[in-house]
Short mmCIF file of C-alpha atoms and ligand atoms in Angstrom, two decimals:
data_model
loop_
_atom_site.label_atom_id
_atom_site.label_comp_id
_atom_site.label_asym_id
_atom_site.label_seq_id
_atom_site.Cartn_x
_atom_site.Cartn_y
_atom_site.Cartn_z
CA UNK A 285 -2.25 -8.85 11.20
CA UNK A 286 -2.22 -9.02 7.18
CA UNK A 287 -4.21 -7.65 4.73
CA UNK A 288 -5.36 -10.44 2.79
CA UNK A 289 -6.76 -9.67 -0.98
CA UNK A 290 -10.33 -9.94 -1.59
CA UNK A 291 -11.34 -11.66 -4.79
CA UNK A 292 -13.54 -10.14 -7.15
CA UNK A 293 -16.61 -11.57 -9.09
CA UNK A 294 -16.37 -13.03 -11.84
CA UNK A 295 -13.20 -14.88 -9.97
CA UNK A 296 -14.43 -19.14 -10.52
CA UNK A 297 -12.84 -19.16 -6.88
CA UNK A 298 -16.01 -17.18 -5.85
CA UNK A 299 -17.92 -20.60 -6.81
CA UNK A 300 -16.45 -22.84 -4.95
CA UNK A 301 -18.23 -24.59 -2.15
CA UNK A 302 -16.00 -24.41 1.11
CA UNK A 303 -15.45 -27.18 3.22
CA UNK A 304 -16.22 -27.46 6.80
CA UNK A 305 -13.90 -26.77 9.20
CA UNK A 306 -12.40 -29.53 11.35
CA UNK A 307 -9.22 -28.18 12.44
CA UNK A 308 -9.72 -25.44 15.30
CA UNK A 309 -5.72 -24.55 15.33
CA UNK A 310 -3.62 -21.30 15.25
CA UNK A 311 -3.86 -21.32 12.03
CA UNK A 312 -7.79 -20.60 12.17
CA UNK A 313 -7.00 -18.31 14.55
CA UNK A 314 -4.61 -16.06 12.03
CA UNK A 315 -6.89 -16.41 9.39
CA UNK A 316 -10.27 -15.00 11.32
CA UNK A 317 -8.22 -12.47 12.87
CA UNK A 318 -6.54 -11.13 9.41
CA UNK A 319 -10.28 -11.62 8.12
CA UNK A 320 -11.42 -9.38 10.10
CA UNK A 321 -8.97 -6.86 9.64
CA UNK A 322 -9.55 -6.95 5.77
CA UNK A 323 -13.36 -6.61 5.95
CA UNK A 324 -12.51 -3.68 8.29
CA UNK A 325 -10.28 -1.91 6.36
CA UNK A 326 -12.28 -2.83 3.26
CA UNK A 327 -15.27 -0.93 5.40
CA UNK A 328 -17.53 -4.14 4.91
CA UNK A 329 -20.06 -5.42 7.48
CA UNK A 330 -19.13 -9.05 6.52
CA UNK A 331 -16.63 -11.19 4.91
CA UNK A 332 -16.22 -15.29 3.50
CA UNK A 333 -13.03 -17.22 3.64
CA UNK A 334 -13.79 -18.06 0.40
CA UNK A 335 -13.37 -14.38 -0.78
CA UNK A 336 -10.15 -14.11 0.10
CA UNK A 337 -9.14 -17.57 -1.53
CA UNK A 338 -9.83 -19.96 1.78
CA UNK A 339 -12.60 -22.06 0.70
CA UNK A 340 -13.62 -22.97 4.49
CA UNK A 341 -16.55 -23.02 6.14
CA UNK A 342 -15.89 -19.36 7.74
CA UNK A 343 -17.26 -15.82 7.99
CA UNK A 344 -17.25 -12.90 9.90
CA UNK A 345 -19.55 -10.04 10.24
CA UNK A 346 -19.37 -6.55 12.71
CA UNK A 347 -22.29 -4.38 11.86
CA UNK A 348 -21.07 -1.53 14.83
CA UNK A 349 -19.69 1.72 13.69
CA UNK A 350 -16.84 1.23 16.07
CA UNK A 351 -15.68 -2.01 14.92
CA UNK A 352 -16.22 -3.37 18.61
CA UNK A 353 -18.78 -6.05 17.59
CA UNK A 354 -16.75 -8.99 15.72
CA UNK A 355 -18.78 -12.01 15.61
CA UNK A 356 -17.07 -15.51 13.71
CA UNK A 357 -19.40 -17.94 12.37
CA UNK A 358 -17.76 -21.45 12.06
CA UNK A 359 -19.52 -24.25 9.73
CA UNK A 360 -23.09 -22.06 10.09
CA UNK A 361 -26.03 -23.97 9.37
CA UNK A 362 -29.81 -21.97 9.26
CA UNK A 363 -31.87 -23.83 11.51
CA UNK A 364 -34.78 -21.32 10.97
CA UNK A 365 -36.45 -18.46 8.37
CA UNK A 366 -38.99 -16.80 9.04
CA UNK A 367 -40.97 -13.79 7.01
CA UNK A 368 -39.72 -11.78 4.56
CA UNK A 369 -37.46 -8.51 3.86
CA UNK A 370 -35.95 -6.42 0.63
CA UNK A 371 -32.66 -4.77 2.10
CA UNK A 372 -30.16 -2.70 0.12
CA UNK A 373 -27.19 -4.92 -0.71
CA UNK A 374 -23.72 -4.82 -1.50
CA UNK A 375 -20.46 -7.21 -1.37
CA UNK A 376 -16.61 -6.26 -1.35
CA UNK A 377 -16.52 -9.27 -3.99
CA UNK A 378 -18.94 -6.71 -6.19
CA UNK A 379 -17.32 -3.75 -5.53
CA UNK A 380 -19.41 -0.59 -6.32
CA UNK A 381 -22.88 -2.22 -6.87
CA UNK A 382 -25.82 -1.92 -4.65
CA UNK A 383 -29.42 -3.92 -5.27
CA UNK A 384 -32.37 -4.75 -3.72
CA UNK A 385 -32.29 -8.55 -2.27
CA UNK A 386 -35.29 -10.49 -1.01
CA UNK A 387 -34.36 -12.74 1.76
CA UNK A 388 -36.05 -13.88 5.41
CA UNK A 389 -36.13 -11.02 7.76
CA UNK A 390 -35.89 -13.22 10.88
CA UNK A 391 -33.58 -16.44 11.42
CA UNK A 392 -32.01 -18.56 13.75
CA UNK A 393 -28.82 -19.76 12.54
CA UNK A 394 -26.13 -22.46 14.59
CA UNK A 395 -22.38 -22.29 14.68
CA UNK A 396 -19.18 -22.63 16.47
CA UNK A 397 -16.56 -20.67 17.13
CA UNK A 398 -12.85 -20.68 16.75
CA UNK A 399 -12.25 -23.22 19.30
CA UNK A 400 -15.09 -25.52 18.23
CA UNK A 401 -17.57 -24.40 20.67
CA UNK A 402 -21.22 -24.69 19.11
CA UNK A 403 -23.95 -21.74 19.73
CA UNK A 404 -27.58 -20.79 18.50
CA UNK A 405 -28.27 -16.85 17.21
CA UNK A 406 -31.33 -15.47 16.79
CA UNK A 407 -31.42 -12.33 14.60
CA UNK A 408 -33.35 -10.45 12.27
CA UNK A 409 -33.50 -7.34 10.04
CA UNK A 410 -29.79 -6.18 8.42
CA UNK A 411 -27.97 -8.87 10.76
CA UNK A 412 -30.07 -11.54 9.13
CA UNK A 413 -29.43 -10.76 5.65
CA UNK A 414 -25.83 -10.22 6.57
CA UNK A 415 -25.39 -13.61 7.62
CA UNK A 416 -27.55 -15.13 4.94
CA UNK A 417 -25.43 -13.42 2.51
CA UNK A 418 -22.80 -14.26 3.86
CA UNK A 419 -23.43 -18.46 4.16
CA UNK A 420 -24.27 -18.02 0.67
CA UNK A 421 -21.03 -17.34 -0.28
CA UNK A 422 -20.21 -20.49 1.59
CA UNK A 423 -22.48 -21.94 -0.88
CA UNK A 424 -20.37 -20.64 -4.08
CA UNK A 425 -23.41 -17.70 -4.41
CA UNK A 426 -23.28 -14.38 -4.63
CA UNK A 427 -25.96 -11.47 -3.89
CA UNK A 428 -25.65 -10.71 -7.77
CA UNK A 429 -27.26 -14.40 -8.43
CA UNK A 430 -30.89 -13.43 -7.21
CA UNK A 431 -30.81 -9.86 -9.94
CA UNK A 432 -32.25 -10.36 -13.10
CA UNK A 433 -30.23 -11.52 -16.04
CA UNK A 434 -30.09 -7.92 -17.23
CA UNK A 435 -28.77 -7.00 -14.28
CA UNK A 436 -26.89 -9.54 -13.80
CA UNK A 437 -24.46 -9.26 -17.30
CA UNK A 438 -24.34 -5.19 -16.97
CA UNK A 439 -22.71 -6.15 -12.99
CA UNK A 440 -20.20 -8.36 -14.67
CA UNK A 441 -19.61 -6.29 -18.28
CA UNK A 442 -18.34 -3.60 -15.68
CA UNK A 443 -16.32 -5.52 -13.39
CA UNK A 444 -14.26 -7.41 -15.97
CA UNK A 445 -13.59 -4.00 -17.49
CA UNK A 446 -12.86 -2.37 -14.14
CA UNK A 447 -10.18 -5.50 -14.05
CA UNK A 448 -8.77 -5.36 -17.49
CA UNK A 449 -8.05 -1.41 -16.67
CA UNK A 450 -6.64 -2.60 -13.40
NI1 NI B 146 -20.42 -10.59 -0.08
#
Protein backbone atom coordinates (compact mmCIF):
# COMPACT_ATOMS: atom_id res chain seq x y z
CA UNK A 1 0.00 0.00 0.00
CA UNK A 2 1.22 3.76 -0.76
CA UNK A 3 0.49 6.83 0.64
CA UNK A 4 -0.67 8.84 -2.10
CA UNK A 5 -0.60 12.91 -1.60
CA UNK A 6 -3.77 14.65 -1.18
CA UNK A 7 -4.15 17.87 -3.09
CA UNK A 8 -5.06 20.93 -1.50
CA UNK A 9 -7.64 23.68 -2.50
CA UNK A 10 -6.94 26.09 -4.36
CA UNK A 11 -5.07 23.14 -6.57
CA UNK A 12 -7.10 23.78 -10.49
CA UNK A 13 -6.75 19.83 -10.32
CA UNK A 14 -9.48 20.05 -7.58
CA UNK A 15 -11.81 21.36 -10.61
CA UNK A 16 -11.58 18.97 -12.82
CA UNK A 17 -14.51 16.81 -13.72
CA UNK A 18 -13.42 13.01 -13.55
CA UNK A 19 -14.26 10.66 -16.03
CA UNK A 20 -16.14 7.52 -15.61
CA UNK A 21 -14.57 4.55 -15.10
CA UNK A 22 -14.54 1.83 -17.78
CA UNK A 23 -11.63 -0.16 -16.99
CA UNK A 24 -12.27 -2.50 -13.82
CA UNK A 25 -8.38 -3.80 -13.81
CA UNK A 26 -5.62 -4.20 -11.15
CA UNK A 27 -4.85 -1.09 -11.58
CA UNK A 28 -8.33 0.14 -10.02
CA UNK A 29 -7.76 -2.21 -7.63
CA UNK A 30 -4.22 -0.48 -6.34
CA UNK A 31 -5.59 2.74 -6.57
CA UNK A 32 -8.94 2.14 -4.21
CA UNK A 33 -6.90 0.18 -1.97
CA UNK A 34 -3.96 2.96 -1.55
CA UNK A 35 -7.12 5.39 -1.40
CA UNK A 36 -8.21 4.06 1.30
CA UNK A 37 -5.19 3.84 3.14
CA UNK A 38 -4.56 7.66 2.60
CA UNK A 39 -8.02 8.79 3.78
CA UNK A 40 -7.23 6.51 6.77
CA UNK A 41 -4.15 7.70 7.72
CA UNK A 42 -5.26 11.22 6.80
CA UNK A 43 -8.18 10.33 9.60
CA UNK A 44 -10.91 11.32 6.91
CA UNK A 45 -14.35 9.66 6.59
CA UNK A 46 -14.11 10.01 2.74
CA UNK A 47 -11.86 10.55 -0.09
CA UNK A 48 -12.08 11.45 -4.34
CA UNK A 49 -9.67 10.13 -6.88
CA UNK A 50 -9.59 13.37 -7.99
CA UNK A 51 -7.92 14.60 -4.70
CA UNK A 52 -5.16 12.72 -5.01
CA UNK A 53 -4.60 13.68 -8.81
CA UNK A 54 -6.85 10.63 -10.48
CA UNK A 55 -9.58 12.43 -12.07
CA UNK A 56 -11.91 9.13 -12.18
CA UNK A 57 -15.12 8.55 -11.36
CA UNK A 58 -14.09 7.09 -7.73
CA UNK A 59 -14.54 7.55 -3.98
CA UNK A 60 -14.38 5.94 -0.88
CA UNK A 61 -15.89 6.58 2.42
CA UNK A 62 -15.61 4.44 6.11
CA UNK A 63 -17.49 6.36 8.71
CA UNK A 64 -16.55 3.35 11.64
CA UNK A 65 -14.12 4.18 14.31
CA UNK A 66 -12.36 0.97 13.58
CA UNK A 67 -11.75 1.44 10.03
CA UNK A 68 -13.72 -1.94 9.37
CA UNK A 69 -16.43 -0.32 7.19
CA UNK A 70 -14.73 0.57 3.64
CA UNK A 71 -17.32 1.14 1.14
CA UNK A 72 -16.04 2.12 -2.88
CA UNK A 73 -18.38 3.99 -4.93
CA UNK A 74 -17.66 3.50 -8.72
CA UNK A 75 -19.27 6.08 -11.38
CA UNK A 76 -22.10 7.09 -8.45
CA UNK A 77 -25.05 8.61 -9.77
CA UNK A 78 -27.99 10.11 -7.04
CA UNK A 79 -31.04 8.55 -8.06
CA UNK A 80 -32.92 10.20 -5.09
CA UNK A 81 -32.94 13.40 -2.35
CA UNK A 82 -35.06 13.73 -0.10
CA UNK A 83 -35.50 16.49 2.93
CA UNK A 84 -33.10 18.52 4.25
CA UNK A 85 -29.99 18.65 6.81
CA UNK A 86 -27.08 21.32 8.04
CA UNK A 87 -24.11 18.96 9.15
CA UNK A 88 -20.68 20.13 10.32
CA UNK A 89 -18.25 19.77 7.41
CA UNK A 90 -14.80 19.37 6.64
CA UNK A 91 -12.45 17.99 3.66
CA UNK A 92 -8.68 16.76 3.75
CA UNK A 93 -8.55 19.01 0.44
CA UNK A 94 -9.45 22.06 3.12
CA UNK A 95 -7.42 21.10 5.72
CA UNK A 96 -8.31 22.75 9.10
CA UNK A 97 -11.74 24.31 8.19
CA UNK A 98 -15.04 23.23 9.44
CA UNK A 99 -18.65 24.87 8.19
CA UNK A 100 -22.05 24.34 8.25
CA UNK A 101 -23.37 22.70 4.77
CA UNK A 102 -27.00 22.38 3.73
CA UNK A 103 -27.55 19.31 1.76
CA UNK A 104 -30.52 16.36 1.56
CA UNK A 105 -30.60 14.37 4.67
CA UNK A 106 -31.88 11.21 2.95
CA UNK A 107 -30.73 9.71 -0.58
CA UNK A 108 -30.54 6.85 -2.61
CA UNK A 109 -27.54 6.84 -4.64
CA UNK A 110 -26.37 3.84 -7.52
CA UNK A 111 -22.92 2.52 -8.16
CA UNK A 112 -20.61 -0.26 -8.91
CA UNK A 113 -17.91 -1.61 -7.48
CA UNK A 114 -14.40 -2.50 -8.34
CA UNK A 115 -15.27 -5.26 -10.55
CA UNK A 116 -18.12 -3.47 -12.32
CA UNK A 117 -20.86 -4.86 -10.35
CA UNK A 118 -23.81 -2.20 -10.07
CA UNK A 119 -25.76 -1.67 -6.55
CA UNK A 120 -28.48 0.75 -5.03
CA UNK A 121 -27.74 2.47 -1.27
CA UNK A 122 -30.07 3.97 0.66
CA UNK A 123 -28.70 6.28 3.40
CA UNK A 124 -29.28 9.24 5.29
CA UNK A 125 -27.96 11.60 8.00
CA UNK A 126 -23.77 11.97 8.08
CA UNK A 127 -23.49 8.98 5.44
CA UNK A 128 -25.58 11.03 3.07
CA UNK A 129 -23.73 14.15 3.18
CA UNK A 130 -20.57 12.11 3.06
CA UNK A 131 -21.34 10.75 -0.15
CA UNK A 132 -22.88 13.88 -1.55
CA UNK A 133 -19.76 15.58 -0.70
CA UNK A 134 -17.97 13.38 -1.88
CA UNK A 135 -19.69 13.02 -5.77
CA UNK A 136 -19.28 16.61 -5.67
CA UNK A 137 -15.84 16.47 -5.85
CA UNK A 138 -16.45 14.23 -8.79
CA UNK A 139 -18.15 17.21 -10.06
CA UNK A 140 -14.90 19.61 -9.72
CA UNK A 141 -16.86 21.12 -6.28
CA UNK A 142 -15.83 21.52 -3.13
CA UNK A 143 -17.80 21.91 0.36
CA UNK A 144 -16.13 25.51 0.46
CA UNK A 145 -18.33 26.41 -2.85
CA UNK A 146 -21.80 26.54 -0.96
CA UNK A 147 -19.98 29.32 2.07
CA UNK A 148 -20.47 32.74 1.44
CA UNK A 149 -18.00 34.76 -0.55
CA UNK A 150 -16.60 36.07 2.72
CA UNK A 151 -16.07 32.92 3.76
CA UNK A 152 -15.13 31.67 0.97
CA UNK A 153 -11.75 34.17 0.21
CA UNK A 154 -10.72 34.10 4.16
CA UNK A 155 -10.68 29.75 3.48
CA UNK A 156 -8.42 30.34 0.55
CA UNK A 157 -6.25 33.69 1.89
CA UNK A 158 -5.21 31.00 4.60
CA UNK A 159 -4.53 28.04 2.64
CA UNK A 160 -2.32 29.65 0.00
CA UNK A 161 -0.39 31.09 2.93
CA UNK A 162 -0.34 27.81 4.84
CA UNK A 163 1.31 26.62 1.25
CA UNK A 164 3.69 29.40 0.59
CA UNK A 165 5.09 28.66 4.37
CA UNK A 166 5.08 25.03 3.39
NI1 LIG B 1 -13.66 16.54 0.57
Amino acid sequence: MQLLSVLVHPDPRLRQVAKPVTDFNADLATLVENMAHTMYHENGIGLAAIQVGVPLRVLVIDLSKDHQALQTFINPEIQTQEKAQTIEEGCLSVPGFFEKVNRAQSIQVSAVDIHGKPFTKSTSGLEAACILHEIDHLDGKLFVDYLSTLKQSRIRRKLVKMKAAA
